[in-house]
Amino acid sequence: MNNRAVQLLNRNPYLLSLLLLIIMVVINRALQDNLFEIGPLNGNLRVFTPAILVAVGQTFVVIAGGVDLSVGAILSMTNAILATQIPQDATGDVFVRALALAIGAGLLAGALNGFGVTVLRLQPIVTTYATSFIFAGVALRILPEPGGRLPRELTSFWRNPLAVSPDFALPMSLIVIGLLILFWVVLTNIRYRQNLFATGSNAEAAYSTGIRVNWVKFSTYLFSAFFATLAALALTLGTGTGNPRAGDQMTLPSVVAVVLGGTRLAGGQGNAVGSIIGALILGLIGNIISFANLDSWVRPLVDALIIIAALAIPGIFGVMRRLTR
Amino acid sequence: MKAISVQVEKAVKTYGGVVALAEGNLTVQSGEVMALLGANGSGKSTLSKILTGVIAPNGGQVLIDGKATSFGSPQEARKAGISAVYQELSLIPDLTVAENIWLSHEPIRGGFIKWQEMRANTQQLLDLFKGLYGTNLQPDALISTLTPDERQLVEILKALSFDPRLIILDEATASLDSRQVNRLFELVQTWKSHGMAIVFVSHRMEEIFRIADKATVLRNGRTVGERVIAESNERELVDLMIEGATILQRERLPVVDEQKPVRLAVENLRTNVLRGVSLQLRDGELLGLGGLQGQGQSDLLMALFGAIRCEGQIVLSGQARTFHHPRAAMKADVALVPGDRGSEGLLLIRSILENLMLASWSRYRTPIAFSKARADGGQIAQELKMVMSSLDAPVNSLSGGNAQKVVIGKWLLRSPKLLLLNDPTKGIDVGAKAEFYNLLDRLRDAGTAILFYSSDDDELLGLCNRVLVLHDGEISAELREDKLTRENLVAASMGASA
Ligand SMILES: Nc1ncnc2c1ncn2[C@@H]1O[C@H](COP(=O)(O)OP(=O)(O)OP(=O)(O)O)[C@@H](O)[C@H]1O
Ligand SMILES: [Mg+2]
């Protein structure tokens, strides 16, 4: 590989993920020929949306040099809140109140993580792993068994594609993805972005420069918790019911998606758009595994391999750079 | 510019049991260059960081314009008009030059960063050093791709971008070559005439006498005196800094024995930067490399050490060799002391002893003779006058100069046959430098061949019999004996062949 290519990849690591995504789409398409029809497309994307949202939130934490292992539990907790607070006959008012409650609880959870990391100065892994048990416990307290049923109007609003014109409909989840990208583009053009990346890259230097490093770190946990709550909303609307263990399998994949998207696990470099791509890749891998009738243990194996590869990538890049000098 | 007067009174800073600053006093005002002098570990950086709000003192007070102030954070000091060039730099490797310079005060409209304006402003600042840096240094270049001197320039411009009333230059010249230093001094003169106050920290005495109006001297964390430069001399200042110090006074350099075997012969060496370099180095010889920054001196040393790729012929100890990896070079008794301790890979949170021994464990066989290793480590630490609480303290608790001594010690412990020195005395105080030079003499007597690059011309003049001056990847001059003068060195640096 020549120098230019290495440099391009170094600066835009998600280009590699984009390539991987295309490969996954091609394989998926070969196994499922109606993949691009509105029905399956809508269904697939809707199922992927919670994971995408969680991954976007996780991106903030990872860029700042931390990791949030409690996102799954926060999702479970807020999912339980939404399912119990929105009865089948809920009005708009009730829905808004429930949503506000869930977001409030989510942010509180995020604040607790941020407090542990910035004030108590505990390791992010330790803090969020510990708090995840609290949030998981709260979820079970609120909703001991899967249950609850949301109003049909509400769920069908989310489930059905939005008819833009008589012969063109847009999956709601695609709109969400569009909004997420827009959100990231806006964010990359404000000072917060600079503070975030500086903090993750060299916190000491950032502090000397006058950046409130602790606030930045704190804020990333609020972001990850907030997006986990949005993920819970997407999940609750998608399934129409609640499950206190809904987030059990969401945490590790969120980290994997972030890494797949080209965000550096050590912090200081990254991209939420990449994380969206990463989550899509993981979703498609899940599809492929089930279509190809592979055993279900393949999925965690794939996750693990991706993490190991991600940890090795900086080293590989380093070797390439040495060789091209 | 609004005038400023700053006074630090009896500032104290301790880390656990370690006293970094026992009684720091400093007074400086508008239109004045105050030199801050002291040996490695005497508290200069600590005092500077108290002024910029990075470190909260345990005692004493800071008076700004006569008013007692205590900075809770760097941004408060910034608001008071104080900014600094930090010794260990405060740059973010993953951000670009422009992003670094304007970090935390980016030009914005409606919350959005004005990238174009930011880039243009950066270019304007860079133009202050026009022609004195490589083509690599652009507003959009990542910091991680820059050379040490380019990073240093960015750090200076970053401090300047805050439009400070007081600027602290903590060893800002250590990585710069003579032309860059000259330009910086011109700038300092203009700042001064505009009413800026300047605190200047350097271990190069010659610079102090060129630029400073007054000097405040620290010894063991205590301010021991203030002098007007015009009424003082080097001897007096060094005496204040270091008790019973000896300044390096060389009557005659040891002669090279032409009978000694040639340790290293290089023929037509080429890298990305080098365009064909040839040289010969005998055992017991100390050959200097001079010239401006980035003319290929580092490349030459790195290539010899197997750290970068090269073409051409290298004959070491009579054998043609090409090292593909530093490990191979180390096996062949080659050692390289880098000056850039940041990227050299000191394990910052590990102990001094571990760092010293990092390259030499294999010499202590299994089972590792720990007590022998500790004794050797302790000896080199003492020889280099390392100021530390103990060998087991982590390296990140050391002052800049003392950390650099760890880097030197680490490689000297391997007793190499060929020693490559890449600007090794960056940030090292006068006393320890003299010790280091004595150490080099002893190595030379023992037959070690030494190739020595220094960005400090005085060092080359004082130490070497022979200096190769590099310009644009080629040797532009070989200066020896009576040809080895400051004038010739400067002329050859500019590319004039002698
Ligand atoms: N974080 C820390 N923990 C423990 N000791 C420290 C820490 N930072 C500094 N020190 C100690 O404080 C003393 C003063 O350090 P300082 O960096 O101010 O020295 P300096 O005068 O700038 O030296 P140099 O010329 O080497 O840069 C040193 O002995 C150092 O070991
Ligand atoms: Mg210092």
Coordinates of C-alpha atoms in Angstrom, one line a residue, chain B residues 38-389:
Chain B
G38 CA 18.0 27.2 38.0
A39 CA 19.3 23.7 37.8
N40 CA 17.1 20.8 36.7
G41 CA 14.4 20.2 39.3
S42 CA 14.8 23.6 41.0
G43 CA 11.2 24.5 40.4
K44 CA 11.1 26.7 37.3
S45 CA 8.3 24.8 35.5
T46 CA 6.4 24.5 38.8
L47 CA 6.6 28.3 39.3
S48 CA 5.5 28.9 35.7
K49 CA 2.5 26.6 36.0
I50 CA 1.4 28.3 39.2
L51 CA 1.3 31.5 37.2
T52 CA -0.8 29.9 34.5
G53 CA -3.2 28.3 36.9
V54 CA -2.3 24.7 35.9
I55 CA -0.9 24.0 39.4
A56 CA -2.6 25.2 42.5
P57 CA 0.0 26.2 45.0
N58 CA -0.1 25.0 48.7
G59 CA 0.9 28.4 49.9
G60 CA 2.0 31.9 49.1
Q61 CA 0.3 34.4 46.8
V62 CA 0.2 35.8 43.3
L63 CA -0.4 39.5 42.9
I64 CA -1.5 40.8 39.5
D65 CA -1.4 44.5 39.2
G66 CA -1.0 44.7 42.9
K67 CA -4.2 42.6 43.6
A68 CA -4.0 39.2 45.3
T69 CA -5.3 36.6 42.9
S70 CA -5.7 32.9 43.0
F71 CA -6.3 31.1 39.7
G72 CA -8.6 28.2 40.1
S73 CA -8.0 27.0 36.5
P74 CA -5.9 27.8 33.4
Q75 CA -8.8 29.8 31.9
E76 CA -8.8 32.2 34.7
A77 CA -5.1 32.9 34.2
R78 CA -5.8 33.3 30.5
K79 CA -8.4 35.9 31.3
A80 CA -5.9 37.8 33.3
G81 CA -3.7 37.9 30.2
I82 CA -1.2 35.2 31.1
S83 CA -0.2 32.4 28.7
A84 CA 2.7 30.0 28.4
V85 CA 4.8 27.9 26.2
Y86 CA 5.1 24.7 28.2
Q87 CA 8.3 22.8 28.4
E88 CA 6.5 19.5 27.7
L89 CA 4.3 21.3 25.2
S90 CA 0.5 21.4 25.4
L91 CA -0.3 20.2 21.9
I92 CA -3.0 17.7 20.9
P93 CA -1.4 15.1 18.6
D94 CA -4.6 14.2 16.8
L95 CA -5.6 17.8 16.0
T96 CA -4.2 19.9 13.2
V97 CA -1.9 22.9 13.6
A98 CA -4.8 25.4 13.2
E99 CA -7.0 23.5 15.6
N100 CA -4.3 23.4 18.2
I101 CA -3.4 27.0 18.0
W102 CA -7.0 28.1 18.3
L103 CA -8.1 25.4 20.7
S104 CA -10.7 26.8 23.2
H105 CA -10.8 30.2 21.5
E106 CA -11.8 29.2 17.9
P107 CA -13.3 32.1 15.9
I108 CA -17.1 31.4 15.8
R109 CA -20.2 32.8 14.3
G110 CA -23.6 31.7 15.7
G111 CA -21.8 28.9 17.5
F112 CA -20.2 27.5 14.4
I113 CA -16.4 27.5 13.9
K114 CA -15.2 29.7 11.1
W115 CA -12.7 27.3 9.6
Q116 CA -11.6 29.5 6.8
E117 CA -10.8 32.4 9.1
M118 CA -9.1 30.0 11.5
R119 CA -6.8 28.7 8.8
A120 CA -6.0 32.2 7.5
N121 CA -5.2 33.4 11.0
T122 CA -3.0 30.4 11.5
Q123 CA -1.1 31.1 8.3
Q124 CA -0.6 34.7 9.4
L125 CA 1.0 33.4 12.7
L126 CA 3.1 30.9 10.8
D127 CA 4.4 33.7 8.6
L128 CA 6.1 35.1 11.7
F129 CA 8.6 32.3 11.2
K130 CA 8.5 32.3 7.4
G131 CA 11.2 30.3 5.8
L132 CA 12.4 28.8 9.0
Y133 CA 10.4 25.6 9.0
G134 CA 9.8 22.6 6.7
T135 CA 7.1 22.4 4.1
N136 CA 5.3 19.9 6.3
L137 CA 4.2 22.6 8.7
Q138 CA 0.8 23.8 7.3
P139 CA -2.4 24.9 9.0
D140 CA -4.0 21.5 8.2
A141 CA -1.1 19.3 9.2
L142 CA -1.6 17.0 12.1
I143 CA 0.7 17.7 15.0
S144 CA 1.7 14.1 15.1
T145 CA 3.4 14.5 11.7
L146 CA 5.6 17.4 12.7
T147 CA 9.2 17.4 13.8
P148 CA 10.2 18.5 17.4
D149 CA 11.2 22.0 16.3
E150 CA 8.0 22.5 14.3
R151 CA 5.9 21.5 17.3
Q152 CA 7.9 23.9 19.4
L153 CA 7.0 26.7 16.9
V154 CA 3.3 25.8 17.0
E155 CA 3.4 25.8 20.8
I156 CA 4.9 29.3 20.7
L157 CA 2.3 30.6 18.2
K158 CA -0.4 29.0 20.3
A159 CA 0.6 30.9 23.4
L160 CA 0.9 34.1 21.3
S161 CA -2.6 33.6 19.8
F162 CA -4.2 34.4 23.2
D163 CA -2.8 37.9 22.9
P164 CA -1.2 37.7 26.4
R165 CA 0.1 40.5 28.6
L166 CA 2.6 38.1 30.1
I167 CA 4.1 35.2 28.2
I168 CA 6.1 32.5 29.8
L169 CA 8.6 30.8 27.6
D170 CA 9.6 27.5 29.4
E171 CA 12.6 26.2 27.5
A172 CA 11.0 27.3 24.2
T173 CA 14.4 27.4 22.5
A174 CA 15.7 23.9 23.5
S175 CA 14.4 22.3 20.2
L176 CA 15.1 25.3 18.0
D177 CA 18.2 25.9 15.8
S178 CA 20.1 29.2 15.8
R179 CA 18.1 30.9 13.0
Q180 CA 14.8 30.0 14.7
V181 CA 16.1 31.3 18.0
N182 CA 17.2 34.5 16.3
R183 CA 13.8 35.1 14.9
L184 CA 12.1 34.3 18.2
F185 CA 14.4 36.9 19.9
E186 CA 13.4 39.5 17.3
L187 CA 9.8 38.8 18.1
V188 CA 10.5 39.0 21.8
Q189 CA 12.0 42.4 21.3
T190 CA 8.8 43.6 19.5
W191 CA 6.6 42.1 22.1
K192 CA 8.6 43.9 24.7
S193 CA 8.3 47.2 22.9
H194 CA 4.6 46.7 22.8
G195 CA 4.6 46.4 26.6
M196 CA 4.3 42.7 27.0
A197 CA 6.0 41.1 30.0
I198 CA 8.2 38.0 29.3
V199 CA 9.4 35.2 31.5
F200 CA 12.2 33.3 29.8
V201 CA 13.5 29.9 31.0
S202 CA 16.6 28.5 29.3
H203 CA 19.7 26.5 30.2
R204 CA 21.7 28.2 27.5
M205 CA 23.5 31.0 29.2
E206 CA 24.5 32.7 26.0
E207 CA 20.8 33.2 25.3
I208 CA 20.1 34.7 28.7
F209 CA 22.8 37.3 28.2
R210 CA 21.4 38.1 24.7
I211 CA 17.7 38.6 25.6
A212 CA 17.1 39.0 29.3
D213 CA 17.0 42.3 31.3
K214 CA 17.0 40.6 34.7
A215 CA 17.3 37.2 36.1
T216 CA 15.7 35.4 39.0
V217 CA 17.5 32.4 40.2
L218 CA 16.0 29.3 41.9
R219 CA 17.9 26.8 43.8
N220 CA 16.3 23.7 45.4
G221 CA 12.9 25.3 45.1
R222 CA 13.9 28.6 46.6
T223 CA 14.4 31.9 45.0
V224 CA 17.9 32.8 46.0
G225 CA 18.4 36.1 44.2
E226 CA 17.5 38.5 41.5
R227 CA 20.1 40.2 39.3
V228 CA 20.2 42.8 36.6
I229 CA 21.8 41.1 33.6
A230 CA 23.9 44.1 32.5
E231 CA 25.5 44.2 35.9
S232 CA 26.1 40.5 36.3
N233 CA 28.1 37.7 34.6
E234 CA 27.8 34.0 33.9
R235 CA 30.0 33.0 36.8
E236 CA 27.9 34.9 39.3
L237 CA 24.6 33.4 38.0
V238 CA 25.9 29.9 37.8
D239 CA 27.3 30.2 41.3
L240 CA 23.8 31.3 42.5
M241 CA 22.2 28.3 40.6
I242 CA 24.5 25.5 41.7
E243 CA 26.6 25.4 44.8
G244 CA 30.3 24.8 44.0
A245 CA 29.5 24.5 40.3
T246 CA 32.1 24.1 37.6
I247 CA 31.4 25.6 34.3
L248 CA 32.8 23.7 31.5
Q249 CA 36.2 25.2 30.7
R250 CA 38.1 23.3 28.2
E251 CA 41.7 24.2 27.5
R252 CA 42.3 21.6 24.8
L253 CA 40.2 18.9 23.2
P254 CA 41.7 15.4 23.3
V255 CA 43.3 14.5 20.0
V256 CA 42.1 11.7 17.9
D257 CA 44.4 8.8 17.5
E258 CA 44.7 8.2 13.8
Q259 CA 46.0 4.7 14.5
K260 CA 42.7 3.6 16.0
P261 CA 40.5 1.4 13.9
V262 CA 37.6 2.9 11.9
R263 CA 34.5 1.9 13.7
L264 CA 32.0 3.3 11.2
A265 CA 32.3 4.0 7.6
V266 CA 29.3 5.3 5.7
E267 CA 29.2 5.6 1.9
N268 CA 26.5 7.5 -0.1
L269 CA 23.7 7.0 2.5
R270 CA 20.3 8.0 1.2
T271 CA 16.9 8.3 2.8
N272 CA 13.8 10.5 2.1
V273 CA 15.9 13.4 3.4
L274 CA 19.5 12.4 2.9
R275 CA 20.9 12.8 -0.5
G276 CA 24.1 10.9 -0.3
V277 CA 26.2 11.2 2.9
S278 CA 29.6 9.7 3.5
L279 CA 31.6 9.7 6.6
Q280 CA 34.2 7.9 8.7
L281 CA 34.4 7.6 12.4
R282 CA 37.2 6.1 14.4
D283 CA 37.2 4.5 17.9
G284 CA 37.6 7.1 20.6
E285 CA 36.5 9.9 18.3
L286 CA 33.7 12.4 18.9
L287 CA 32.3 13.6 15.6
G288 CA 29.9 16.4 15.6
L289 CA 26.9 17.0 13.3
G290 CA 25.8 20.5 12.8
G291 CA 23.5 22.6 10.7
L292 CA 19.9 23.9 10.9
Q293 CA 17.0 21.8 12.0
G294 CA 15.8 19.0 9.8
Q295 CA 18.7 19.0 7.3
G296 CA 19.0 15.3 7.7
Q297 CA 20.9 15.0 11.0
S298 CA 18.2 13.0 12.7
D299 CA 17.7 10.9 9.6
L300 CA 21.3 10.0 9.5
L301 CA 21.3 8.8 13.1
M302 CA 18.0 7.0 12.8
A303 CA 19.2 5.3 9.6
L304 CA 22.4 4.1 11.3
F305 CA 20.2 2.8 14.2
G306 CA 17.9 0.9 11.8
A307 CA 14.9 3.0 12.8
I308 CA 14.3 4.2 9.3
R309 CA 14.9 2.8 5.9
C310 CA 18.0 3.8 3.9
E311 CA 20.1 3.0 0.9
G312 CA 23.8 3.1 0.7
Q313 CA 26.7 1.3 2.4
I314 CA 27.2 1.1 6.1
V315 CA 30.4 -0.6 7.4
L316 CA 30.4 -1.2 11.1
S317 CA 33.5 -2.7 12.8
G318 CA 34.7 -3.8 9.4
Q319 CA 31.5 -5.5 8.4
A320 CA 28.9 -4.3 5.9
R321 CA 25.7 -4.0 7.8
T322 CA 22.1 -3.0 7.2
F323 CA 19.9 -2.9 10.2
H324 CA 16.2 -3.3 9.6
H325 CA 15.3 -2.8 13.2
P326 CA 16.8 -1.0 16.2
R327 CA 17.0 -4.4 17.9
A328 CA 19.6 -5.5 15.4
A329 CA 21.5 -2.3 15.9
M330 CA 21.5 -2.8 19.6
K331 CA 22.8 -6.3 19.3
A332 CA 25.7 -4.8 17.4
D333 CA 26.5 -2.5 20.3
V334 CA 25.0 0.6 18.8
A335 CA 23.0 3.0 21.0
L336 CA 21.0 6.0 20.1
V337 CA 20.1 8.7 22.7
P338 CA 17.2 10.8 21.4
G339 CA 16.5 14.3 22.4
D340 CA 12.8 14.1 21.9
R341 CA 11.9 12.3 25.1
G342 CA 8.2 12.7 24.3
S343 CA 8.2 10.2 21.5
E344 CA 11.1 8.2 22.7
G345 CA 8.8 6.1 24.8
L346 CA 9.8 6.6 28.3
L347 CA 7.3 4.6 30.3
L348 CA 6.0 7.6 32.2
I349 CA 4.2 5.9 35.0
R350 CA 6.9 3.3 35.6
S351 CA 9.8 3.8 37.9
I352 CA 13.0 5.5 37.0
L353 CA 15.0 2.3 37.6
E354 CA 12.8 0.3 35.3
N355 CA 13.2 2.9 32.6
L356 CA 16.9 3.0 33.0
M357 CA 17.2 -0.7 32.7
L358 CA 14.7 -1.1 29.9
A359 CA 17.4 -1.6 27.2
S360 CA 19.8 -3.5 29.3
W361 CA 18.1 -6.3 31.2
S362 CA 19.7 -8.9 29.0
R363 CA 23.1 -7.9 30.4
Y364 CA 22.0 -9.0 33.8
R365 CA 21.3 -12.6 32.8
T366 CA 18.9 -14.9 34.5
P367 CA 18.2 -15.0 37.4
I368 CA 18.3 -11.2 37.0
A369 CA 20.8 -9.7 39.4
F370 CA 18.5 -7.1 40.8
S371 CA 20.8 -5.6 43.3
K372 CA 23.5 -5.2 40.7
A373 CA 21.1 -3.5 38.4
R374 CA 20.0 -1.2 41.1
A375 CA 23.6 -0.3 42.0
D376 CA 24.4 0.4 38.3
G377 CA 21.2 2.5 38.0
G378 CA 22.0 4.4 41.1
Q379 CA 25.5 5.1 39.9
I380 CA 24.4 6.5 36.6
A381 CA 21.7 8.6 38.3
Q382 CA 24.3 10.0 40.5
E383 CA 26.8 10.7 37.7
L384 CA 24.2 12.6 35.8
K385 CA 23.1 14.4 39.0
M386 CA 19.5 13.3 38.7
V387 CA 17.2 15.1 41.1
M388 CA 14.7 12.6 42.3
S389 CA 13.0 11.3 45.4

